mmCIF file of C-alpha atoms and ligand atoms in Angstrom:
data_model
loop_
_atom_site.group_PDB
_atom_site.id
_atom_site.type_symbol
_atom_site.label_atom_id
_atom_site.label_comp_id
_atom_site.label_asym_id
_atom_site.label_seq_id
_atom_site.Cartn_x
_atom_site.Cartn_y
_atom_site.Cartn_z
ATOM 1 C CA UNK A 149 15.873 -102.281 -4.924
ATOM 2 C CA UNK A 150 13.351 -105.387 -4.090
ATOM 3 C CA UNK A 151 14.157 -107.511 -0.661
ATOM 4 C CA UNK A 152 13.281 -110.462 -0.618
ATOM 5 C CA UNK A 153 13.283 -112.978 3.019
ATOM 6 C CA UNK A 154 14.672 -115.933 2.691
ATOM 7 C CA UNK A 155 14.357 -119.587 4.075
ATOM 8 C CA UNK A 156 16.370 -122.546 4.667
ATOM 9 C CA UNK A 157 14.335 -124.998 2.240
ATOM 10 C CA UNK A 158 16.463 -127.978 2.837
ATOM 11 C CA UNK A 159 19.218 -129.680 4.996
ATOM 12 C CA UNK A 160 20.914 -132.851 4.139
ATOM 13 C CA UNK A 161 24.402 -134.530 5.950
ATOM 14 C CA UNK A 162 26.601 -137.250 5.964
ATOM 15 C CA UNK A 163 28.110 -139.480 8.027
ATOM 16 C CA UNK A 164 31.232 -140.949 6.943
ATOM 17 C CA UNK A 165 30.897 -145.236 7.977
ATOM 18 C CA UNK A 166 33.557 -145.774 10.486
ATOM 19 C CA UNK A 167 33.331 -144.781 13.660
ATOM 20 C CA UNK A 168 36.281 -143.927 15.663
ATOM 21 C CA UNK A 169 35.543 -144.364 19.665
ATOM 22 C CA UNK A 170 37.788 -143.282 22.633
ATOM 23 C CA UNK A 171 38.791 -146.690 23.937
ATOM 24 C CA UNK A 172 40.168 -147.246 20.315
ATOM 25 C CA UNK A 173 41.445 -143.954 20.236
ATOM 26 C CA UNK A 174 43.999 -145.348 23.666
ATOM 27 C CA UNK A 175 45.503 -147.308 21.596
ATOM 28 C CA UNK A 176 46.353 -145.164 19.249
ATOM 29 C CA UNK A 177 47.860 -142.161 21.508
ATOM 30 C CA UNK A 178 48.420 -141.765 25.297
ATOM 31 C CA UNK A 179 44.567 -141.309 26.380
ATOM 32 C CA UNK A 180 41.525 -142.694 28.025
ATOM 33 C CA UNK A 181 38.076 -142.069 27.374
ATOM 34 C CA UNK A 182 37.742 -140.720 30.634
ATOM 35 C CA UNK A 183 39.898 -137.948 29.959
ATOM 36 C CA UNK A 184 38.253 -137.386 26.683
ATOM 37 C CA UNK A 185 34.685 -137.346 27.844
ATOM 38 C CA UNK A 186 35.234 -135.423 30.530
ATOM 39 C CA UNK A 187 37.249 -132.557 29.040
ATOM 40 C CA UNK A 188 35.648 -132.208 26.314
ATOM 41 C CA UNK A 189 31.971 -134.190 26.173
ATOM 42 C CA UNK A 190 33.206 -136.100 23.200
ATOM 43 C CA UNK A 191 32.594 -140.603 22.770
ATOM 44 C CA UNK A 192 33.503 -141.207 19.273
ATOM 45 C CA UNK A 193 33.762 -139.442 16.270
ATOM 46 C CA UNK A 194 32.909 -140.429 12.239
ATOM 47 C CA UNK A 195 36.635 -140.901 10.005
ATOM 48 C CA UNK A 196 36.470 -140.807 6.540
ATOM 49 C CA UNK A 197 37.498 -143.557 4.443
ATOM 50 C CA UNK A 198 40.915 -143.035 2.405
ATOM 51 C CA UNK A 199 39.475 -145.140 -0.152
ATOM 52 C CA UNK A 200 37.710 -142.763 -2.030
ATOM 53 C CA UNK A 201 34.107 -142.270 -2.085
ATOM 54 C CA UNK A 202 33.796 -140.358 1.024
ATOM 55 C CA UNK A 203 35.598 -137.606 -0.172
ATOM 56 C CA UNK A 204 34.372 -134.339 1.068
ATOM 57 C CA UNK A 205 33.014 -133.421 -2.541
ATOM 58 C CA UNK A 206 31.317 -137.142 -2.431
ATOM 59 C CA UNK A 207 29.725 -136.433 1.365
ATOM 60 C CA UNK A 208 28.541 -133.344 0.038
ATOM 61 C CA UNK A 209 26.613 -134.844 -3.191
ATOM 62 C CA UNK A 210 25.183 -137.320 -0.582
ATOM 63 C CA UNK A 211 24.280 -134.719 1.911
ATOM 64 C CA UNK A 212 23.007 -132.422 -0.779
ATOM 65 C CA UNK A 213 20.394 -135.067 -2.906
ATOM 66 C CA UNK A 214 18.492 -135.096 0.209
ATOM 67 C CA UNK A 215 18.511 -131.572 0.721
ATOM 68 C CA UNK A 216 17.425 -131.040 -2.783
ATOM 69 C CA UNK A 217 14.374 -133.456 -2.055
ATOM 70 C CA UNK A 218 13.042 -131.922 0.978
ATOM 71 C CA UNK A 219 13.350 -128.365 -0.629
ATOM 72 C CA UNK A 220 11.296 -129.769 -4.160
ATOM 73 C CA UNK A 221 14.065 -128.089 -6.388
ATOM 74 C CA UNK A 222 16.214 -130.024 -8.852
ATOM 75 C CA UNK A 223 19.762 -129.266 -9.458
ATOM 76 C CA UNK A 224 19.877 -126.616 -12.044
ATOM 77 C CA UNK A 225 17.541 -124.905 -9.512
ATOM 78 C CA UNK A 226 20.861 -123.688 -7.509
ATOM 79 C CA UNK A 227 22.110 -120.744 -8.502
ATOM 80 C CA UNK A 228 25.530 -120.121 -6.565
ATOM 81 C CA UNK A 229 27.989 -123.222 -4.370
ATOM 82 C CA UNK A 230 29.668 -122.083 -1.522
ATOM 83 C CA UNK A 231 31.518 -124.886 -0.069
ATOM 84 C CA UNK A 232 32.999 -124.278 3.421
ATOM 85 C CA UNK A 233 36.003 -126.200 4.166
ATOM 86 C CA UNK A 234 39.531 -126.576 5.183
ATOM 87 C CA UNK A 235 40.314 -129.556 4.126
ATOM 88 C CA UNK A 236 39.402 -129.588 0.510
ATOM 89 C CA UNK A 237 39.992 -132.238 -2.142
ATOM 90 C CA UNK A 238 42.385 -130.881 -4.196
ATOM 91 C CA UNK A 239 44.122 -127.097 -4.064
ATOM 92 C CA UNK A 240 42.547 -126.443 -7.658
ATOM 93 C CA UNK A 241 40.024 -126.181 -8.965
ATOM 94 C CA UNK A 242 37.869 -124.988 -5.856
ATOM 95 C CA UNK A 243 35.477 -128.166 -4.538
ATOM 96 C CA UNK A 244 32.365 -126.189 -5.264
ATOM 97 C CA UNK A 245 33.172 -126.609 -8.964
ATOM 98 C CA UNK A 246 33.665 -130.101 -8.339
ATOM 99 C CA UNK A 247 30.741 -130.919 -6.334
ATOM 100 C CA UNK A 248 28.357 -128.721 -9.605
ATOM 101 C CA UNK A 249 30.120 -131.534 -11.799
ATOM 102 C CA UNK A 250 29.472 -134.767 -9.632
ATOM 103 C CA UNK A 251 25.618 -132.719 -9.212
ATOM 104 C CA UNK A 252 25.453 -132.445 -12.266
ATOM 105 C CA UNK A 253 24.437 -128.762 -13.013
ATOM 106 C CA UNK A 254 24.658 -127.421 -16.394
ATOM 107 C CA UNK A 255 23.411 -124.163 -15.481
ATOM 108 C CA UNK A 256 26.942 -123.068 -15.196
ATOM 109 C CA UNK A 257 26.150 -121.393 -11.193
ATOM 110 C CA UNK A 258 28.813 -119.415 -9.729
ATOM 111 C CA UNK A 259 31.243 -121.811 -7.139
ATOM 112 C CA UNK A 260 33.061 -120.031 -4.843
ATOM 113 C CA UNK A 261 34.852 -121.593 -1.704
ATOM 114 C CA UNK A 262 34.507 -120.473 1.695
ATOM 115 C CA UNK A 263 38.001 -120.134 3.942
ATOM 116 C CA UNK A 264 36.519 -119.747 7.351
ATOM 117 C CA UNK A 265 37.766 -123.007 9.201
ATOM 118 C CA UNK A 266 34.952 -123.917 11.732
ATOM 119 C CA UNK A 267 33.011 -119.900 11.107
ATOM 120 C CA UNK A 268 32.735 -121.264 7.486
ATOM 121 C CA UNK A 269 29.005 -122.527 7.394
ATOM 122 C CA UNK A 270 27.351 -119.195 9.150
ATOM 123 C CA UNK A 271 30.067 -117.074 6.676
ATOM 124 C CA UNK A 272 28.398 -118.710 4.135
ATOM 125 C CA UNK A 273 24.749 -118.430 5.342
ATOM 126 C CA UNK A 274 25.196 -114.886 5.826
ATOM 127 C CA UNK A 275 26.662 -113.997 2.303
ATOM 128 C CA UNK A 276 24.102 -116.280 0.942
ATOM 129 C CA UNK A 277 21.309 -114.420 2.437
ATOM 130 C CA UNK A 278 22.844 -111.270 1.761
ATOM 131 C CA UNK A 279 22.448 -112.310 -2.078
ATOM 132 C CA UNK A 280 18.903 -113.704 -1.745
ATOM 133 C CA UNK A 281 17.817 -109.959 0.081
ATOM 134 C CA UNK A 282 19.168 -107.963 -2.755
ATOM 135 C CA UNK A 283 17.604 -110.465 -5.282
ATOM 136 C CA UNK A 284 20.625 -111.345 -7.149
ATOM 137 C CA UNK A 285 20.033 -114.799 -6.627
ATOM 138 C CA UNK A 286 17.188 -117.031 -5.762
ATOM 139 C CA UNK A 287 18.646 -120.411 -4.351
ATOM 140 C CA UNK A 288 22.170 -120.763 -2.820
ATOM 141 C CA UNK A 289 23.719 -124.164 -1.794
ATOM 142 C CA UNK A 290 25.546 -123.550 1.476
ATOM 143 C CA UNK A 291 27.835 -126.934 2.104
ATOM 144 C CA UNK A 292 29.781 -127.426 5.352
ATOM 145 C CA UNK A 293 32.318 -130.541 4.399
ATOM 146 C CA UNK A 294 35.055 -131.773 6.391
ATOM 147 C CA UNK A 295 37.787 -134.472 6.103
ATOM 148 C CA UNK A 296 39.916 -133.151 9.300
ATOM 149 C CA UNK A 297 41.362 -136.875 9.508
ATOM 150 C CA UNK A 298 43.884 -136.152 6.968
ATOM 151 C CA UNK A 299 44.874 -132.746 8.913
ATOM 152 C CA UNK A 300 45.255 -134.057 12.114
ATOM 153 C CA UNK A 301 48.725 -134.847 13.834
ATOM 154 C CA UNK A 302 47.880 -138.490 15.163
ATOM 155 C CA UNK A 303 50.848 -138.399 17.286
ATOM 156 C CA UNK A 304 49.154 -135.255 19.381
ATOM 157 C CA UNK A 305 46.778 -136.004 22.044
ATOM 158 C CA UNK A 306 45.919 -132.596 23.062
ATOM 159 C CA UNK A 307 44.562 -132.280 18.953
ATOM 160 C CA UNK A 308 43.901 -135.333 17.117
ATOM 161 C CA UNK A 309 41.327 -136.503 19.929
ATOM 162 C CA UNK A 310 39.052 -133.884 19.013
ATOM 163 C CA UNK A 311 38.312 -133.371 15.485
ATOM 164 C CA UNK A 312 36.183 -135.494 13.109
ATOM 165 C CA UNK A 313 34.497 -135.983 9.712
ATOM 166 C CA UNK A 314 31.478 -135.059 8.372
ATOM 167 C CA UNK A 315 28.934 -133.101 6.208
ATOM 168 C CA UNK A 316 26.436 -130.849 6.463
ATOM 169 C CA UNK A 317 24.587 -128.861 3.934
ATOM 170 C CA UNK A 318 21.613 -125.880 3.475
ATOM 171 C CA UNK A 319 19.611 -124.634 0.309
ATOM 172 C CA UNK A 320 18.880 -121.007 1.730
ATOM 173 C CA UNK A 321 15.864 -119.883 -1.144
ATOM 174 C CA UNK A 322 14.169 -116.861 -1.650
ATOM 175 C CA UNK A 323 10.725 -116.805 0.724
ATOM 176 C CA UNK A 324 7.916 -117.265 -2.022
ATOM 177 C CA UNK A 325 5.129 -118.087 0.478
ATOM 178 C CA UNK A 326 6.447 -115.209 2.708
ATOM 179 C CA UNK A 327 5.549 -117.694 6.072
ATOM 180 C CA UNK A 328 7.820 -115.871 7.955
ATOM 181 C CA UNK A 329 10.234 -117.892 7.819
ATOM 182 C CA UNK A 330 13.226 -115.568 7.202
ATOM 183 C CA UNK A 331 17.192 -114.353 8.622
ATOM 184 C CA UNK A 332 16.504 -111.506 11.498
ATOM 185 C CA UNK A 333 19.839 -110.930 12.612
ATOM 186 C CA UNK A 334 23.369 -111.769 11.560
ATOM 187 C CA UNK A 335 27.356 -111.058 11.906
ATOM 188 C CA UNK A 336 30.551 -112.188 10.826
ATOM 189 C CA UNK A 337 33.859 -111.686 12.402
ATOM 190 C CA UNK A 338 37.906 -112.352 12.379
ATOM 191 C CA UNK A 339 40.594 -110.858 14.827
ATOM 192 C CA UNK A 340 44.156 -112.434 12.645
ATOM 193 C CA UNK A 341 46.029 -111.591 15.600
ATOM 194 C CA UNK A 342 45.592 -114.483 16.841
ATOM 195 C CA UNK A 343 46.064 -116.352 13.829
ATOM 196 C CA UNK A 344 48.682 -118.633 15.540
ATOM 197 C CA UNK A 345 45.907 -120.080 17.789
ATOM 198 C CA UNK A 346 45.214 -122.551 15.772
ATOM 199 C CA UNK A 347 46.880 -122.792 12.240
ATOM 200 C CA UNK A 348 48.454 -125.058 9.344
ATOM 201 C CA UNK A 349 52.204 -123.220 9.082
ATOM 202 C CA UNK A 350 53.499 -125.338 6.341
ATOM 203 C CA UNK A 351 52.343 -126.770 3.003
ATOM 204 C CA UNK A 352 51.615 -123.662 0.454
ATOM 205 C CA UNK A 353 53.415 -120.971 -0.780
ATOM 206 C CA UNK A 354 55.378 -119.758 2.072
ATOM 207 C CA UNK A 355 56.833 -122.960 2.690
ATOM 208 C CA UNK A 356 55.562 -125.708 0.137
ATOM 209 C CA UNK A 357 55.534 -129.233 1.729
ATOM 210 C CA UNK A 358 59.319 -131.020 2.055
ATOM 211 C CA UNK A 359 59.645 -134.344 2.978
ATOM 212 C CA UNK A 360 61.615 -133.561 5.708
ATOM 213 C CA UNK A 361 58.274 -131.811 6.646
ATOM 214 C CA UNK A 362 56.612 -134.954 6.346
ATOM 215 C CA UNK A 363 58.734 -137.050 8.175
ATOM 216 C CA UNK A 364 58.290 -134.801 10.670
ATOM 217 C CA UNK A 365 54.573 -134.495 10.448
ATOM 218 C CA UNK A 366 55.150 -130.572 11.066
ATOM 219 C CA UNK A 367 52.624 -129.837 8.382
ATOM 220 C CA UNK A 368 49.446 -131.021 10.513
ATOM 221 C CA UNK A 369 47.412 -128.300 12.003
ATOM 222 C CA UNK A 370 48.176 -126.615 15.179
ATOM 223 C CA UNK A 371 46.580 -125.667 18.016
ATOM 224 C CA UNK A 372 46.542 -123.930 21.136
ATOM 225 C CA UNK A 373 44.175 -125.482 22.959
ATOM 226 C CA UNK A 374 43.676 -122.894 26.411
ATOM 227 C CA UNK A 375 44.445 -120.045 24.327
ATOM 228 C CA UNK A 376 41.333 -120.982 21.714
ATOM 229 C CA UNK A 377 39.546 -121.922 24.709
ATOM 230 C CA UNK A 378 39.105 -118.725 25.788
ATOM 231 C CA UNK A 379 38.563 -116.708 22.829
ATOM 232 C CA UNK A 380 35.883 -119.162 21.676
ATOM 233 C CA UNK A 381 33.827 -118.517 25.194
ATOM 234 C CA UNK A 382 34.510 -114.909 25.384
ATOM 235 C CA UNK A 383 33.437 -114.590 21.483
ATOM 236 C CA UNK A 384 30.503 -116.533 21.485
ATOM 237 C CA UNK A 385 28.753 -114.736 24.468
ATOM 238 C CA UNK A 386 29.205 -111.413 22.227
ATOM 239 C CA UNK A 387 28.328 -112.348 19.078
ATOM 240 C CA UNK A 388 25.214 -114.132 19.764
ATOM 241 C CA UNK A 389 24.451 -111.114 22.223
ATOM 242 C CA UNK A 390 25.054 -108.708 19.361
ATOM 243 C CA UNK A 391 23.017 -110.723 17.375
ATOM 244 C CA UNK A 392 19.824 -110.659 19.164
ATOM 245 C CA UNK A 393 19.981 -107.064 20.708
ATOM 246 C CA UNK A 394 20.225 -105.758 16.829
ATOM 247 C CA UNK A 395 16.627 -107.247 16.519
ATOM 248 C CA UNK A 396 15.934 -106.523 20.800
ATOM 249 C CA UNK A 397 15.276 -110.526 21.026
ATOM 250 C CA UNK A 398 15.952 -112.147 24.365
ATOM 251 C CA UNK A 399 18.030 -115.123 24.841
ATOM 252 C CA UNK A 400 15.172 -116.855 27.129
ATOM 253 C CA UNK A 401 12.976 -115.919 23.728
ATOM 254 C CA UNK A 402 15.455 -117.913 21.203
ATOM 255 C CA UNK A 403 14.155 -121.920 21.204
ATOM 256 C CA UNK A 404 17.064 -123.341 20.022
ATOM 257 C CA UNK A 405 20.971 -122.227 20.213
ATOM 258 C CA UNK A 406 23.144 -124.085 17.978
ATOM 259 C CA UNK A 407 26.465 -123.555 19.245
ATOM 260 C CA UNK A 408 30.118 -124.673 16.951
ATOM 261 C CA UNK A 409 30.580 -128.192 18.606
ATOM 262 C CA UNK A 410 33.791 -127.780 19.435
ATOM 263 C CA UNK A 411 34.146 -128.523 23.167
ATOM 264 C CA UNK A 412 30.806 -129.169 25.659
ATOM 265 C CA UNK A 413 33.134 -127.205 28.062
ATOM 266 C CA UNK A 414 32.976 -123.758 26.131
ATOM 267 C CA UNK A 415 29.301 -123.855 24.978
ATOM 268 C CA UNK A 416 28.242 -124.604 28.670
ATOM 269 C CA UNK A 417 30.822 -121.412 29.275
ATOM 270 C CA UNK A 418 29.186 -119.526 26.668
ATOM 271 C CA UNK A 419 26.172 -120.008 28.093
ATOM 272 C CA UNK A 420 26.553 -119.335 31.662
ATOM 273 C CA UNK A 421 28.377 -115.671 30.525
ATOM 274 C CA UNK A 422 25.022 -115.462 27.869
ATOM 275 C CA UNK A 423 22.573 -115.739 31.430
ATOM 276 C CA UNK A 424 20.946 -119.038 30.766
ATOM 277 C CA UNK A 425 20.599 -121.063 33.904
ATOM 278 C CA UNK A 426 20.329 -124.456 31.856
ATOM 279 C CA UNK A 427 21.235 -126.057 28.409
ATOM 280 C CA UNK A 428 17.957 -127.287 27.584
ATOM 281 C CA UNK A 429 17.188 -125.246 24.459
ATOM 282 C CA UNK A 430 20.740 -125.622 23.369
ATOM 283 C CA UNK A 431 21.631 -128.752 21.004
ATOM 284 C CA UNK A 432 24.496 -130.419 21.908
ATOM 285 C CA UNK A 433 25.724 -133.593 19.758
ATOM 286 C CA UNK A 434 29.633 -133.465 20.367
ATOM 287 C CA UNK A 435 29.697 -136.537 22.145
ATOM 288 C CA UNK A 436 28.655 -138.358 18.717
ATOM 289 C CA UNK A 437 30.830 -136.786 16.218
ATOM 290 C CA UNK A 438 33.461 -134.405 18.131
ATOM 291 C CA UNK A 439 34.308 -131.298 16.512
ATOM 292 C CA UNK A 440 33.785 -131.449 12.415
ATOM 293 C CA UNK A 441 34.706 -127.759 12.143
ATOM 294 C CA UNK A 442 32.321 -125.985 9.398
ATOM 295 C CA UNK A 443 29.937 -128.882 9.531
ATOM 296 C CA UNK A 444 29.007 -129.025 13.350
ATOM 297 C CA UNK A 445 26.392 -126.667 13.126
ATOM 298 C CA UNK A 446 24.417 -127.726 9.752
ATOM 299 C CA UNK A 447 25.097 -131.683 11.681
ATOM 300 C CA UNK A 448 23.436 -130.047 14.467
ATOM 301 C CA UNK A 449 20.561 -128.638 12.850
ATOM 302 C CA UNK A 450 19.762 -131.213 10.624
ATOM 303 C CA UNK A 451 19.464 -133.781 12.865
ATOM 304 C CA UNK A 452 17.488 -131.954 15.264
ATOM 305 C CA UNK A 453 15.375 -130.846 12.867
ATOM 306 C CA UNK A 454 14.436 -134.362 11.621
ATOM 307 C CA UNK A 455 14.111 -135.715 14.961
ATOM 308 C CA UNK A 456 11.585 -133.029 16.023
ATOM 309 C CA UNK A 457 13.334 -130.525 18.215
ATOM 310 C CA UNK A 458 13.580 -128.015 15.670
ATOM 311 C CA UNK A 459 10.206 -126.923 14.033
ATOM 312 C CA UNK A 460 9.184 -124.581 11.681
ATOM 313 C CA UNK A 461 8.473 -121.178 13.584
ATOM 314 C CA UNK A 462 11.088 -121.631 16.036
ATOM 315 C CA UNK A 463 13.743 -118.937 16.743
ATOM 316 C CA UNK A 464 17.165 -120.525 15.920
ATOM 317 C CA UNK A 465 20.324 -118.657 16.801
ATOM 318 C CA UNK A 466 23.440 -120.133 15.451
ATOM 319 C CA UNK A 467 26.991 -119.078 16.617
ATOM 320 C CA UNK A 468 30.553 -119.988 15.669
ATOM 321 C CA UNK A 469 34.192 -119.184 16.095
ATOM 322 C CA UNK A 470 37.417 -121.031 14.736
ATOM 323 C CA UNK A 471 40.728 -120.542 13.181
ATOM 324 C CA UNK A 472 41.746 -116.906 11.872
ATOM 325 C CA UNK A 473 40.215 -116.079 14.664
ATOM 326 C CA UNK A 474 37.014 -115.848 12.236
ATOM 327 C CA UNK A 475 33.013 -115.641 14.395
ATOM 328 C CA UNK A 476 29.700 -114.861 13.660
ATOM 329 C CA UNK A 477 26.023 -115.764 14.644
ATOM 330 C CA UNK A 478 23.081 -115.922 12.956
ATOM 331 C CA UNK A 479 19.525 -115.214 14.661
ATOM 332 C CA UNK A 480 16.703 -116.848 12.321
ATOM 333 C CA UNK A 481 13.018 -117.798 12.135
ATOM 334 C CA UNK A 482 12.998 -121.162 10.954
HETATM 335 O O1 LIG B 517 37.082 -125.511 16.559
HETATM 336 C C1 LIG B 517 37.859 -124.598 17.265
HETATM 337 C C2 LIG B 517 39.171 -125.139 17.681
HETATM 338 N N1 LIG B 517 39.227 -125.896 18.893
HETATM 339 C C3 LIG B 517 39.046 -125.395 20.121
HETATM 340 O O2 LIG B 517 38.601 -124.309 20.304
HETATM 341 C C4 LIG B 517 39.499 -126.231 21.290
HETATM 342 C C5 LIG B 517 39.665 -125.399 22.530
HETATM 343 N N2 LIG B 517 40.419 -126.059 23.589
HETATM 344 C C6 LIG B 517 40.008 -127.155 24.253
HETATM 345 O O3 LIG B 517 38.977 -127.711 23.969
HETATM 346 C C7 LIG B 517 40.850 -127.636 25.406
HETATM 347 O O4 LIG B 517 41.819 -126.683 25.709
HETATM 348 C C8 LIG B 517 41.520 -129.024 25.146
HETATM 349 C C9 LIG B 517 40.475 -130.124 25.138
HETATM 350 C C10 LIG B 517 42.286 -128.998 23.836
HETATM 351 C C11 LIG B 517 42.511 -129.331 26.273
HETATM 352 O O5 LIG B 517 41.835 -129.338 27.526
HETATM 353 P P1 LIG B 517 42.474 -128.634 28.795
HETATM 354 O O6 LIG B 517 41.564 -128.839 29.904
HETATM 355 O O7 LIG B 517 42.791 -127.214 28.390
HETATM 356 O O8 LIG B 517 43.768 -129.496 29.035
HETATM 357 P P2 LIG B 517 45.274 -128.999 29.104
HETATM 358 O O9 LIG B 517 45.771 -128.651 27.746
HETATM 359 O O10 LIG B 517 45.408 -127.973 30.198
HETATM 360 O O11 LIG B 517 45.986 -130.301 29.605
HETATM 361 C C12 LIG B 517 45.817 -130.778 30.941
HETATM 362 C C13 LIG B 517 46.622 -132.041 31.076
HETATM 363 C C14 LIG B 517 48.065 -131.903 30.616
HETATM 364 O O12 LIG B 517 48.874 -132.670 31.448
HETATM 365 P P3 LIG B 517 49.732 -132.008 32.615
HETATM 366 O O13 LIG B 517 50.647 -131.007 31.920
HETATM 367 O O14 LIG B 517 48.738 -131.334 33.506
HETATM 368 O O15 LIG B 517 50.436 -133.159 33.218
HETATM 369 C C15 LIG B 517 48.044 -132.505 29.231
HETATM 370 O O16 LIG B 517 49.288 -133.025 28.868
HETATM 371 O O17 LIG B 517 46.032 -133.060 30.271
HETATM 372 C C16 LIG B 517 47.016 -133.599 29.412
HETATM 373 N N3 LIG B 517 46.386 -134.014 28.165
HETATM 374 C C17 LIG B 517 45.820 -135.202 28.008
HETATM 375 N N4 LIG B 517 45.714 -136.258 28.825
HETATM 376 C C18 LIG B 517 45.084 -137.342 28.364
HETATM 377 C C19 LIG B 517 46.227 -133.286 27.042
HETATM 378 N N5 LIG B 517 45.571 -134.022 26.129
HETATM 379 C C20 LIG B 517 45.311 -135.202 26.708
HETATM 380 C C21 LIG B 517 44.679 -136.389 26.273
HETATM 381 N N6 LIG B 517 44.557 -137.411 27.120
HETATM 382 N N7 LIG B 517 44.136 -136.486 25.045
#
């Protein structure tokens, strides 16, 4: 069997226009910005307009024309979708198949959607790579799209302060040059006992939506907020520690950690039970966006990537958790 490395060839995101700060967020529920900032590190975060055209299919065609740019390939140069997200457009048909449409591909690529909640990027990173290795396929589009406005319980503080919108998006490509650029290390994870962390009881087949349910605004996701809190740290610290003892890399050795953006609390948690004595070499950009599930880390990337942190060579390690309890890291050479 050949194995091939492969190589993220090009990132692309989107921001959705409005922006959504804390002080306006007071008015909204019982809050303050101080309380927001400090407990979890987050100023404002991008919403989504219900308009249409920001769409999580729509971010993700925006989000993935630049990607296609950087990485010199053309549409019908993707070979496979995988569209991370929990808050889709529609139920049916899946959003990847959507987003080939508004791409226009007529190459007639296999779309698959990726149920992770906030593990869903690296899921799909991994698989992707897995498929690139084997050489089943050449170029995958990984997307990371989120429209968590529309999920979010506006009435509950201890939820609807922390989520936001956003995009994020990867062409992982077969290696040609063979630069060394390439995936050294990865995992992917789920404990469902605790699936009642954080979960969305209400709305499919189990119990389609009433408008009783509506009324009620029972259908809006769920969480327990100390209870993920300490999963999330615990989790972290192992998977990016399994991660880089599979290939016997040291933490001090990784230049950049891209941790889910989900709180600055657990990341500087994570970190402290992963040895580091600082956050330097870990990108943090919560306090811009809050926590856009699948898309925080592809945000992350790309934008420190483009503004120089990031550069080719470096040793990235991504790591994730989020609802299910799904996890997984992902140690590469960028
Ligand atoms: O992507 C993965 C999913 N998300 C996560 O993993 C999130 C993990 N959890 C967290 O980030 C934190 O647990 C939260 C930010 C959700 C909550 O922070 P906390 O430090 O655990 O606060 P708490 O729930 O213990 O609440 C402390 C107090 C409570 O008041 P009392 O009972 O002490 O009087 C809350 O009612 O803070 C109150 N509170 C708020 N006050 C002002 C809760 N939310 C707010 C708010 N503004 N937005």
């Amino acid at each position: 069997m050949d194995f091939y490395k492969s190589k993220i060839l090009g990132t692309g995101i989107y921001a959705p226009k409005k922006i959504l700060t804390n002080k306006e967020l007071e008015s909204i529920v019982e809050t303050s910005d101080e309380w927001i900032f400090e407990r979890t590190g987050i100023r404002e975060r991008r919403i989504c307009s219900t308009e249409g055209g920001e769409w999580p299919t729509d971010m993700a065609l925006y989000a993935t024309r630049d990607a296609l740019v950087e990485a010199k390939l053309t549409p019908n140069d993707i070979d496979l979708i995988l569209f991370a997200s929990v808050t889709p457009d529609v139920p049916l048909p899946n959003s990847a198949s959507i987003l080939q449409t508004k791409l226009g591909i007529t190459n007639e690529c296999g779309c698959l959607d990726i149920s992770a909640a906030c593990s869903g990027f690296v899921y799909g990173l991994n698989m992707a790579n897995a498929m690139i290795q084997t050489g089943f396929l050449k170029n995958v589009l990984i997307v990371a799209s989120e429209m968590l406005s529309r999920e979010v319980d506006w009435k509950d503080r201890s939820s609807c302060i922390l989520f936001g919108d956003g995009c994020g998006v990867a062409i992982l490509g077969r290696n040609e040059s063979n630069d060394g650029s390439q995936i050294l290390s990865s995992n992917i994870h789920a404990d469902g006992t605790g699936k009642e962390f954080f979960y969305q009881p209400y709305g499919r087949a189990v119990a389609p939506l009433t408008t009783q349910m509506i009324e009620e605004g029972s259908h809006y996701m769920k969480m327990k907020g100390k209870e993920m809190f300490k999963v999330a740290t615990r989790t972290l610290a192992k998977n990016a520690k399994d991660a880089l003892d599979k290939v016997h890399v040291s933490i001090n050795d990784v230049n950049w950690i891209i941790p889910h953006q989900a709180n600055v609390r657990i990341i500087e948690t994570a970190c402290k039970i992963l040895g580091l004595n600082n956050l330097d070499n870990v990108i943090i950009n919560i306090e811009r966006w809050g926590n856009t599930s699948a898309a925080t880390i592809p945000l992350a990337f790309h934008e420190a990537v483009k503004d120089g942190r990031i550069k080719r060579g470096d040793l990235v390690l991504f790591d994730t958790f989020g609802a299910g309890l799904t996890s997984g890291a992902t140690l590469l050479r960028y």
